[in-house]
mmCIF file of C-alpha atoms and ligand atoms in Angstrom:
data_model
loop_
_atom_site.group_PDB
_atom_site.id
_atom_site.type_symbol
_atom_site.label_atom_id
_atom_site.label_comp_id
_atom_site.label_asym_id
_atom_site.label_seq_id
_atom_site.Cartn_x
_atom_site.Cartn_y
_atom_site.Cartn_z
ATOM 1 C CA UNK U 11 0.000 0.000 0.000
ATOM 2 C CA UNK U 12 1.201 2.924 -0.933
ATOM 3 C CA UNK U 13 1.938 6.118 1.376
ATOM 4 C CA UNK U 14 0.483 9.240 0.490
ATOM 5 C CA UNK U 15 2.194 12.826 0.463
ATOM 6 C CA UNK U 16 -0.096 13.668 3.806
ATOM 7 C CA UNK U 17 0.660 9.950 5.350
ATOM 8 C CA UNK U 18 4.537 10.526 4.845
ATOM 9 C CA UNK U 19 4.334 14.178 6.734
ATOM 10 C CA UNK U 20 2.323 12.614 9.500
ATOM 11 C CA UNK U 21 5.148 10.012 9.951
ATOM 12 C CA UNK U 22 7.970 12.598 10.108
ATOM 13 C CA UNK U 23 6.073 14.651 12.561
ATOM 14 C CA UNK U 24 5.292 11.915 14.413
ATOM 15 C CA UNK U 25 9.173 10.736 14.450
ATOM 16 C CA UNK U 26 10.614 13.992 15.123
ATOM 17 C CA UNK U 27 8.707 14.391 18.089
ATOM 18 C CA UNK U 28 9.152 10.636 19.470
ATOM 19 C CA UNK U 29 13.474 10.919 18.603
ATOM 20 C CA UNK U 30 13.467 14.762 19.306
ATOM 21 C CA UNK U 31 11.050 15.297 22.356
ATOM 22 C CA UNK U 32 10.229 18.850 23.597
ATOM 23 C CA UNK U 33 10.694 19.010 27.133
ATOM 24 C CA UNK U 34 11.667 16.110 27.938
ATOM 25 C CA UNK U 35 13.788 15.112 31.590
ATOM 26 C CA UNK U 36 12.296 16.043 34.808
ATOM 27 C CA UNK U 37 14.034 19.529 36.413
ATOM 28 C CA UNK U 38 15.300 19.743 40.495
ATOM 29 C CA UNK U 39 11.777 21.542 41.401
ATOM 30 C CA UNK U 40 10.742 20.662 44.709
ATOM 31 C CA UNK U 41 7.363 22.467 44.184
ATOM 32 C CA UNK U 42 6.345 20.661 41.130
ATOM 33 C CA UNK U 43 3.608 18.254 41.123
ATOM 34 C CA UNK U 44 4.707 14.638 39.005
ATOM 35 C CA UNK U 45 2.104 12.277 37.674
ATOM 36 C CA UNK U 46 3.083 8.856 36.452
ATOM 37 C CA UNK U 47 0.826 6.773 34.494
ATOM 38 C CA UNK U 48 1.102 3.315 32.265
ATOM 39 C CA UNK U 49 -0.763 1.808 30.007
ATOM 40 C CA UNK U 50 -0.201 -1.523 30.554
ATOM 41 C CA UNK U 51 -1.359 -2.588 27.260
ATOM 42 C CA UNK U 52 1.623 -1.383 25.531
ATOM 43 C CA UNK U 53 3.682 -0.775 28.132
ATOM 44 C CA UNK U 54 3.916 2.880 28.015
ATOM 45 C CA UNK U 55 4.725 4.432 31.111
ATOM 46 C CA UNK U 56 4.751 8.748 30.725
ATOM 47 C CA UNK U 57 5.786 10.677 33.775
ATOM 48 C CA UNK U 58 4.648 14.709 33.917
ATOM 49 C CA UNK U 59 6.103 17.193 35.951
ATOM 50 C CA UNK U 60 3.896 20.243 36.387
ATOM 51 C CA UNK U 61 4.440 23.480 37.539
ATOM 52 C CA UNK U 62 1.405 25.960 38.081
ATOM 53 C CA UNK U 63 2.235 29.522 38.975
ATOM 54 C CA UNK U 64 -0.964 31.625 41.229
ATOM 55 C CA UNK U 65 -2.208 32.700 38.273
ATOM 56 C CA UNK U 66 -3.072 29.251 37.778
ATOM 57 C CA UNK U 67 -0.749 29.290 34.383
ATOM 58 C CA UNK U 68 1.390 26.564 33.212
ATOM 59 C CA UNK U 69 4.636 27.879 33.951
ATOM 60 C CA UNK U 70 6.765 24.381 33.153
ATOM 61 C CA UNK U 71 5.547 21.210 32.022
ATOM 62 C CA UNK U 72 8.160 18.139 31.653
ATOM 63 C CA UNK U 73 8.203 14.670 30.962
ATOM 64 C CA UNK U 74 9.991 11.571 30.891
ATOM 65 C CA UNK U 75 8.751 8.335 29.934
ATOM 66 C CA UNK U 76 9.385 5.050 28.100
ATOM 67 C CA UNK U 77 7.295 3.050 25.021
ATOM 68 C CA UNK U 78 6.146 3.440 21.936
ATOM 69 C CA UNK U 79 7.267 6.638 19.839
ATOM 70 C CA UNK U 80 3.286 7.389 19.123
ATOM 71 C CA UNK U 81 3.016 7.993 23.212
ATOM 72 C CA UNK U 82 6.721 9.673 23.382
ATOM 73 C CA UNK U 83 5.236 12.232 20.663
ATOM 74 C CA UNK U 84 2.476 13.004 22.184
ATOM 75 C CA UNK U 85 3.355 13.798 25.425
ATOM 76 C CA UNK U 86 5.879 15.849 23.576
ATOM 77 C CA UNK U 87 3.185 17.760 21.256
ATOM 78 C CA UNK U 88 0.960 17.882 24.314
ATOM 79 C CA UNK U 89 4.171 19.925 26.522
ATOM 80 C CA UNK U 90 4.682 22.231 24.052
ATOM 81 C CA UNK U 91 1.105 22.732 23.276
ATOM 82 C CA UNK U 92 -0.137 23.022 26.863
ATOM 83 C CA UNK U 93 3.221 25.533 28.132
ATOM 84 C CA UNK U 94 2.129 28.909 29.379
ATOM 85 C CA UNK U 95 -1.628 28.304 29.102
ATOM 86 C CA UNK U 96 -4.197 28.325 31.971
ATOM 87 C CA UNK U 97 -4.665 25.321 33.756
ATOM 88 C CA UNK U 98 -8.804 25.879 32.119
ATOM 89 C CA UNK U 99 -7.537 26.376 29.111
ATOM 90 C CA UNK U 100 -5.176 23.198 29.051
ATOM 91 C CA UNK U 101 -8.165 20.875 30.820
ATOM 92 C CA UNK U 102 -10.497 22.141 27.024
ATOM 93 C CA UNK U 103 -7.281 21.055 24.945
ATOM 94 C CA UNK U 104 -7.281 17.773 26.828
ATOM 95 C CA UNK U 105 -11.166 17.714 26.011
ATOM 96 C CA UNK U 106 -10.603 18.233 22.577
ATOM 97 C CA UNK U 107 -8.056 15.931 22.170
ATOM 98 C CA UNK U 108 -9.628 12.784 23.640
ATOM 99 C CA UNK U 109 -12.484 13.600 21.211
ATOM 100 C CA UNK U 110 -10.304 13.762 18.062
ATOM 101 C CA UNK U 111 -7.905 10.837 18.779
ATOM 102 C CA UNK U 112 -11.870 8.743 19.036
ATOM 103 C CA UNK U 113 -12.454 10.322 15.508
ATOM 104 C CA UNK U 114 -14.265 13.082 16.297
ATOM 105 C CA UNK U 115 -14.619 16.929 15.391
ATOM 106 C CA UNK U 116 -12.439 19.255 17.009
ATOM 107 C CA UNK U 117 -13.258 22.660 16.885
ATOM 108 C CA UNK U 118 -9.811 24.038 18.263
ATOM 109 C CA UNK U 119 -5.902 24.145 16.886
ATOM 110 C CA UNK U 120 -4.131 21.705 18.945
ATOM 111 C CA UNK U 121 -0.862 22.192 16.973
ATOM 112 C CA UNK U 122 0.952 18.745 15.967
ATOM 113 C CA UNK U 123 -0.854 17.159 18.229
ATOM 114 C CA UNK U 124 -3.732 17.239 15.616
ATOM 115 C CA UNK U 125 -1.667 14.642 13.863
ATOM 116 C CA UNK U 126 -2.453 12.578 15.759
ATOM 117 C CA UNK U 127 -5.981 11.927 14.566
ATOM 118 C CA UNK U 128 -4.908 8.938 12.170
ATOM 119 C CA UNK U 129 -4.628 6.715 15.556
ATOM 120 C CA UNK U 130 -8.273 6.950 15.465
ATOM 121 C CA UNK U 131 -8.142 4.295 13.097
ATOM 122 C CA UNK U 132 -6.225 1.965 15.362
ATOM 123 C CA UNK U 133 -8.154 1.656 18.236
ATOM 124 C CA UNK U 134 -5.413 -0.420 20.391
ATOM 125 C CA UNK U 135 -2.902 2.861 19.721
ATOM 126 C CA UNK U 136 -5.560 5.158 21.844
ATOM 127 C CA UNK U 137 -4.513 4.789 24.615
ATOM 128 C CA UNK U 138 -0.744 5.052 23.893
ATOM 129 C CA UNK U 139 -1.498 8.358 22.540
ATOM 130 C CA UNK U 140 -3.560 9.531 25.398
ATOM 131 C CA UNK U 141 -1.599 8.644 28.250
ATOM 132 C CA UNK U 142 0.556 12.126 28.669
ATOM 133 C CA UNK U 143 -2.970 13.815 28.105
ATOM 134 C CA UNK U 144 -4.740 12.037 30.927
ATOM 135 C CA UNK U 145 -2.073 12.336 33.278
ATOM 136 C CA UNK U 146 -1.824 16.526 32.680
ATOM 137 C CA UNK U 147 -5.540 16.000 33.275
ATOM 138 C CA UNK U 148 -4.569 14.295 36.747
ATOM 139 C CA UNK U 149 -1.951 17.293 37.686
ATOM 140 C CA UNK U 150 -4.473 19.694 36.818
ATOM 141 C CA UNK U 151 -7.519 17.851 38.984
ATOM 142 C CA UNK U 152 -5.018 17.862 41.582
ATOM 143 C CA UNK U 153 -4.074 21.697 41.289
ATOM 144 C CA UNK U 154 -7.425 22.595 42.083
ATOM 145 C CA UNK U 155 -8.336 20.124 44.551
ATOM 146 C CA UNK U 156 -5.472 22.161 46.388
ATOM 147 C CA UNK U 157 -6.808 25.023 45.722
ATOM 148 C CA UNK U 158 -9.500 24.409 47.690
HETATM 149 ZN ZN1 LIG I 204 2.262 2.584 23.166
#
């Protein structure tokens, strides 16, 4: 089977995220909140380190993690998407992304990370792609559970 033009992009994205990840490695920050997660079915395991200022902004987001280069990406397109954003604001992205990765619409830019809609087709990759998302979504439940 042939690749398409559009197919071939998607792939290099997808591989220059997963051999070049944005902010990856975990900083000294005693104040940050880390979230590990695995997805056993793969064997994906994605940890996030979160930092979230009083403004409730995303002042630093790292990861580090091991598996598949489809869950290394996205944890990578999610960091860079998600950096510098209010905590609200990051919690819609996550929204919008678990609905496009199922095949649905997705009314908002979620940079590469929108490349990531072609996993939709491979139902066992979900959750490989998701995993950085739902933990954020963990941090950020978290955040405001301390906020009281
Ligand atoms: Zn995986």
């Amino acid at each position: 089977m042939a690749l398409t033009k559009l197919d071939q992009l998607y792939r290099e994205v997808i591989l220059d995220h997963s051999q070049h990840p944005r902010n990856k490695g975990l900083n000294e920050s005693p104040q940050a909140k880390v979230i590990e997660l695995h997805n056993p079915t793969c064997g994906d395991v994605v940890c996030i380190q979160l930092e979230v200022d009083d403004q409730q902004l995303i002042q630093n987001i790292r990861f580090t993690g091991e598996g598949c280069s489809i869950s290394i990406a996205s944890a990578s397109m999610m960091s860079e998407l998600v950096k510098g954003k209010h905590i609200d604001t990051a919690e819609m992205y996550i929204n919008q992304f678990l609905q496009l990765v199922q095949g649905r619409e997705c009314d908002v830019d979620l940079g590469d990370a929108t490349i990531l809609q072609g996993v939709s087709k491979f139902p066992a990759r979900i959750k490989c792609a998701t995993l950085a998302w739902k933990a954020l979504e963990k941090g950020i439940k978290e955040e405001k559970g301390c906020e009281g």
